[in-house]
Amino acid sequence: DGGITQSPKYLFRKEGQNVTLSCEQNLNHDAMYWYRQDPGQGLRLIYYSQIVNDFQKGDIAEGYSVSREKKESFPLTVTSAQKNPTAFYLCASRNPLTGASNTEAFFGQGTRLTVV
Amino acid sequence: GNSVTQMEGPVTLSEEAFLTINCTYTATGYPSLFWYVQYPGEGLQLLLKATKADDKGSNKGFEATYRKETTSFHLEKGSVQVSDSAVYFCALSDSSGYSTLTFGKGTMLLVSP
């Protein structure tokens, strides 16, 4: 079955550590996105990528980094510079490259990151 | 820039009651509009969408009509069930070439038996 997979489901990080969240899709989608979800704040865009080897900052990119070396994969690194990283992180993908506005995004099941 | 405004929740209803969740938007051009649903601890699932003015999206008894004159896309269901309890997000995608999805803050729906 085609879909988008995030791992791990739960992640614990000590202060000062970098952690990487995985996102893989087999939908052959060109565009991939990372959102952060906090209670009462909805979804906020961290980074997005429209094509391999290219990505753009979203609204809250500070303290995060991404790579897009393969079409299927878009990992997110939460660095020690992110001051309040505890949140629910959602990855999504979408097609086509031309950005037709009527195509919906498909979401993974999310990763809950907690700083301990 | 683009924005989506949803009514604040939680919305609390009894089973079989009528549901309305309001959504209004600001966008350039002719955006597409979406409703997503999120069950506890899960990702978002597409519930319905509409891509042009006066289109009605529908799925699982839920409906929403794209009203360009009022820039609205209100979600309705005639008779809610306990299993409809979830968070509902309204979203838009504008017609630019490299658009992203803009989401509202979400509305929690709680349905009691």
Short mmCIF file of C-alpha atoms in Angstrom, two decimals:
data_model
loop_
_atom_site.label_atom_id
_atom_site.label_comp_id
_atom_site.label_asym_id
_atom_site.label_seq_id
_atom_site.Cartn_x
_atom_site.Cartn_y
_atom_site.Cartn_z
CA ASP A 1 0.00 0.00 0.00
CA GLY A 2 1.20 3.49 -0.79
CA GLY A 3 1.65 5.83 2.09
CA ILE A 4 3.85 8.04 4.20
CA THR A 5 5.70 6.66 7.21
CA GLN A 6 7.14 8.55 10.13
CA SER A 7 9.43 7.06 12.74
CA PRO A 8 9.76 6.78 15.60
CA LYS A 9 6.28 7.38 16.99
CA TYR A 10 7.70 8.59 20.31
CA LEU A 11 11.10 10.17 20.84
CA PHE A 12 12.81 11.46 23.95
CA ARG A 13 15.69 13.89 23.81
CA LYS A 14 18.00 15.22 26.44
CA GLU A 15 18.65 18.92 26.45
CA GLY A 16 21.57 19.84 24.19
CA GLN A 17 21.17 16.86 21.89
CA ASN A 18 20.28 16.83 18.22
CA VAL A 19 17.67 14.31 17.10
CA THR A 20 16.50 13.29 13.64
CA LEU A 21 12.93 12.40 12.73
CA SER A 22 12.40 10.13 9.75
CA CYS A 23 9.81 10.59 7.00
CA GLU A 24 9.52 8.23 4.02
CA GLN A 25 6.88 8.13 1.30
CA ASN A 26 6.21 5.70 -1.55
CA LEU A 27 3.54 7.80 -3.24
CA ASN A 28 5.98 9.19 -5.83
CA HIS A 29 5.17 12.70 -4.62
CA ASP A 30 7.51 15.54 -5.48
CA ALA A 31 6.62 17.86 -2.60
CA MET A 32 7.18 17.08 1.09
CA TYR A 33 6.50 19.14 4.20
CA TRP A 34 7.23 19.23 7.91
CA TYR A 35 4.71 20.74 10.34
CA ARG A 36 4.85 21.27 14.06
CA GLN A 37 1.66 20.93 16.11
CA ASP A 38 1.22 22.45 19.57
CA PRO A 39 -2.02 22.52 21.57
CA GLY A 40 -4.23 25.39 20.50
CA GLN A 41 -1.87 26.53 17.73
CA GLY A 42 -2.80 24.32 14.84
CA LEU A 43 -0.14 23.31 12.33
CA ARG A 44 2.86 25.50 11.67
CA LEU A 45 5.12 24.93 8.66
CA ILE A 46 8.79 24.25 9.47
CA TYR A 47 10.34 23.36 6.10
CA TYR A 48 9.17 22.18 2.73
CA SER A 49 10.74 20.72 -0.38
CA GLN A 50 9.32 20.79 -3.90
CA ILE A 51 12.07 18.73 -5.52
CA VAL A 52 15.12 16.65 -4.66
CA ASN A 53 18.13 18.65 -3.42
CA ASP A 54 16.04 21.75 -2.83
CA PHE A 55 14.09 22.95 0.19
CA GLN A 56 12.72 26.19 1.64
CA LYS A 57 12.17 27.53 5.14
CA GLY A 58 8.65 27.73 6.44
CA ASP A 59 7.30 29.96 9.17
CA ILE A 60 9.25 28.50 12.10
CA ALA A 61 12.51 27.09 10.66
CA GLU A 62 14.86 28.34 13.38
CA GLY A 63 16.49 25.47 15.26
CA TYR A 64 15.62 22.89 12.60
CA SER A 65 17.37 21.49 9.54
CA VAL A 66 16.35 19.18 6.70
CA SER A 67 17.78 17.37 3.70
CA ARG A 68 16.23 16.00 0.52
CA GLU A 69 18.74 13.65 -1.05
CA LYS A 70 16.10 11.22 -2.32
CA LYS A 71 12.60 11.79 -3.57
CA GLU A 72 11.21 9.33 -1.01
CA SER A 73 12.87 10.76 2.07
CA PHE A 74 12.73 14.08 3.94
CA PRO A 75 14.33 13.78 7.41
CA LEU A 76 14.03 16.57 9.96
CA THR A 77 16.77 17.31 12.50
CA VAL A 78 15.80 19.13 15.66
CA THR A 79 18.98 20.83 16.83
CA SER A 80 20.02 22.00 20.26
CA ALA A 81 19.32 25.54 19.05
CA GLN A 82 15.58 24.83 19.14
CA LYS A 83 14.63 26.17 22.56
CA ASN A 84 11.26 24.52 22.96
CA PRO A 85 11.25 21.34 20.87
CA THR A 86 8.61 19.37 22.76
CA ALA A 87 5.76 18.99 20.26
CA PHE A 88 3.99 16.68 17.83
CA TYR A 89 5.69 16.66 14.41
CA LEU A 90 3.84 15.82 11.22
CA CYS A 91 5.28 15.04 7.81
CA ALA A 92 3.22 15.35 4.63
CA SER A 93 3.62 14.85 0.90
CA ARG A 94 1.80 16.14 -2.14
CA ASN A 95 1.82 16.11 -5.94
CA PRO A 96 2.43 17.39 -8.56
CA LEU A 97 5.52 19.55 -8.91
CA THR A 98 3.51 22.21 -10.73
CA GLY A 99 1.66 22.75 -7.48
CA ALA A 100 -1.87 22.37 -8.73
CA SER A 101 -3.85 23.81 -5.89
CA ASN A 102 -6.52 21.13 -5.93
CA THR A 103 -4.28 18.28 -4.80
CA GLU A 104 -4.48 17.32 -1.17
CA ALA A 105 -1.60 16.51 1.14
CA PHE A 106 -1.14 13.07 2.67
CA PHE A 107 0.08 12.90 6.24
CA GLY A 108 2.12 10.47 8.29
CA GLN A 109 1.07 9.33 11.76
CA GLY A 110 3.33 11.82 13.48
CA THR A 111 6.25 11.75 15.94
CA ARG A 112 5.82 13.00 19.47
CA LEU A 113 9.09 14.51 20.68
CA THR A 114 9.66 15.14 24.37
CA VAL A 115 12.66 16.84 25.92
CA VAL A 116 13.67 15.26 29.24
CA GLY B 1 -0.58 36.38 2.93
CA ASN B 2 -2.98 33.48 3.16
CA SER B 3 -4.88 32.76 6.34
CA VAL B 4 -7.64 30.51 7.64
CA THR B 5 -9.86 31.28 10.62
CA GLN B 6 -11.92 28.62 12.36
CA MET B 7 -14.34 28.84 15.22
CA GLU B 8 -12.75 28.02 18.54
CA GLY B 9 -13.68 24.85 20.32
CA PRO B 10 -14.36 22.61 21.89
CA VAL B 11 -17.73 22.08 20.28
CA THR B 12 -19.76 19.78 22.52
CA LEU B 13 -22.81 18.00 21.09
CA SER B 14 -25.08 15.11 21.89
CA GLU B 15 -25.31 12.20 19.48
CA GLU B 16 -27.60 12.88 16.47
CA ALA B 17 -27.29 16.66 16.84
CA PHE B 18 -26.59 18.95 13.87
CA LEU B 19 -23.00 20.12 13.46
CA THR B 20 -21.62 23.33 12.00
CA ILE B 21 -17.96 24.35 12.21
CA ASN B 22 -17.30 27.74 10.68
CA CYS B 23 -14.30 28.44 8.47
CA THR B 24 -13.39 31.65 6.65
CA TYR B 25 -10.29 32.37 4.62
CA THR B 26 -8.12 35.06 3.07
CA ALA B 27 -6.20 34.19 -0.07
CA THR B 28 -5.09 35.50 -3.42
CA GLY B 29 -6.58 34.16 -6.62
CA TYR B 30 -8.79 31.10 -6.55
CA PRO B 31 -7.69 28.73 -3.79
CA SER B 32 -8.72 25.17 -3.22
CA LEU B 33 -10.26 24.43 0.18
CA PHE B 34 -9.98 21.35 2.36
CA TRP B 35 -11.26 19.89 5.60
CA TYR B 36 -9.01 17.45 7.44
CA VAL B 37 -9.80 15.35 10.52
CA GLN B 38 -7.37 14.26 13.23
CA TYR B 39 -8.16 11.48 15.70
CA PRO B 40 -6.21 11.38 18.99
CA GLY B 41 -2.53 10.59 18.57
CA GLU B 42 -2.76 10.31 14.79
CA GLY B 43 -1.93 12.28 11.68
CA LEU B 44 -4.41 14.21 9.56
CA GLN B 45 -6.77 12.57 7.10
CA LEU B 46 -8.51 14.36 4.26
CA LEU B 47 -12.24 14.58 4.92
CA LEU B 48 -13.40 16.54 1.87
CA LYS B 49 -12.33 19.23 -0.55
CA ALA B 50 -13.67 21.78 -3.04
CA THR B 51 -11.65 23.31 -5.82
CA LYS B 52 -13.82 26.10 -7.22
CA ALA B 53 -16.59 28.45 -6.19
CA ASP B 54 -19.97 26.84 -5.45
CA ASP B 55 -18.47 23.35 -5.38
CA LYS B 56 -19.74 21.14 -2.58
CA GLY B 57 -17.40 18.60 -1.05
CA SER B 58 -18.94 15.66 0.80
CA ASN B 59 -17.80 12.51 2.58
CA LYS B 60 -19.14 10.28 5.39
CA GLY B 61 -22.17 12.54 5.86
CA PHE B 62 -20.09 15.70 6.14
CA GLU B 63 -20.55 18.53 3.64
CA ALA B 64 -18.99 21.92 2.93
CA THR B 65 -19.74 24.43 0.17
CA TYR B 66 -17.11 26.78 -1.29
CA ARG B 67 -18.62 30.28 -0.98
CA LYS B 68 -16.41 32.81 -2.72
CA GLU B 69 -18.70 35.76 -2.00
CA THR B 70 -18.37 35.22 1.75
CA THR B 71 -14.90 33.55 1.61
CA SER B 72 -16.24 30.67 3.66
CA PHE B 73 -16.15 26.88 3.73
CA HIS B 74 -18.28 25.83 6.70
CA LEU B 75 -18.38 22.15 7.65
CA GLU B 76 -21.79 20.58 8.37
CA LYS B 77 -23.21 17.22 9.32
CA GLY B 78 -26.84 16.47 9.88
CA SER B 79 -26.47 13.88 12.66
CA VAL B 80 -23.19 13.41 14.51
CA GLN B 81 -22.00 10.18 16.10
CA VAL B 82 -19.71 9.55 19.06
CA SER B 83 -17.12 8.29 16.57
CA ASP B 84 -16.99 11.78 14.97
CA SER B 85 -15.21 13.11 18.05
CA ALA B 86 -11.93 14.48 16.74
CA VAL B 87 -10.16 17.71 15.79
CA TYR B 88 -11.19 19.26 12.47
CA PHE B 89 -8.88 21.49 10.44
CA CYS B 90 -9.85 23.79 7.62
CA ALA B 91 -7.07 24.45 5.07
CA LEU B 92 -6.43 26.19 1.80
CA SER B 93 -4.00 25.97 -1.07
CA ASP B 94 -3.67 28.99 -3.30
CA SER B 95 -3.25 28.87 -7.06
CA SER B 96 0.40 29.89 -7.19
CA GLY B 97 2.86 27.51 -8.74
CA TYR B 98 4.60 26.40 -5.55
CA SER B 99 1.87 26.67 -3.00
CA THR B 100 1.85 25.20 0.45
CA LEU B 101 -1.18 24.35 2.56
CA THR B 102 -2.29 26.92 5.12
CA PHE B 103 -4.21 25.52 8.09
CA GLY B 104 -6.59 26.94 10.62
CA LYS B 105 -5.97 26.27 14.31
CA GLY B 106 -8.37 23.37 14.45
CA THR B 107 -11.70 22.83 16.21
CA MET B 108 -12.18 20.00 18.66
CA LEU B 109 -15.53 18.20 18.46
CA LEU B 110 -16.75 16.16 21.41
CA VAL B 111 -19.89 14.05 20.92
CA SER B 112 -21.55 12.42 23.91
CA PRO B 113 -23.96 9.45 23.79
#
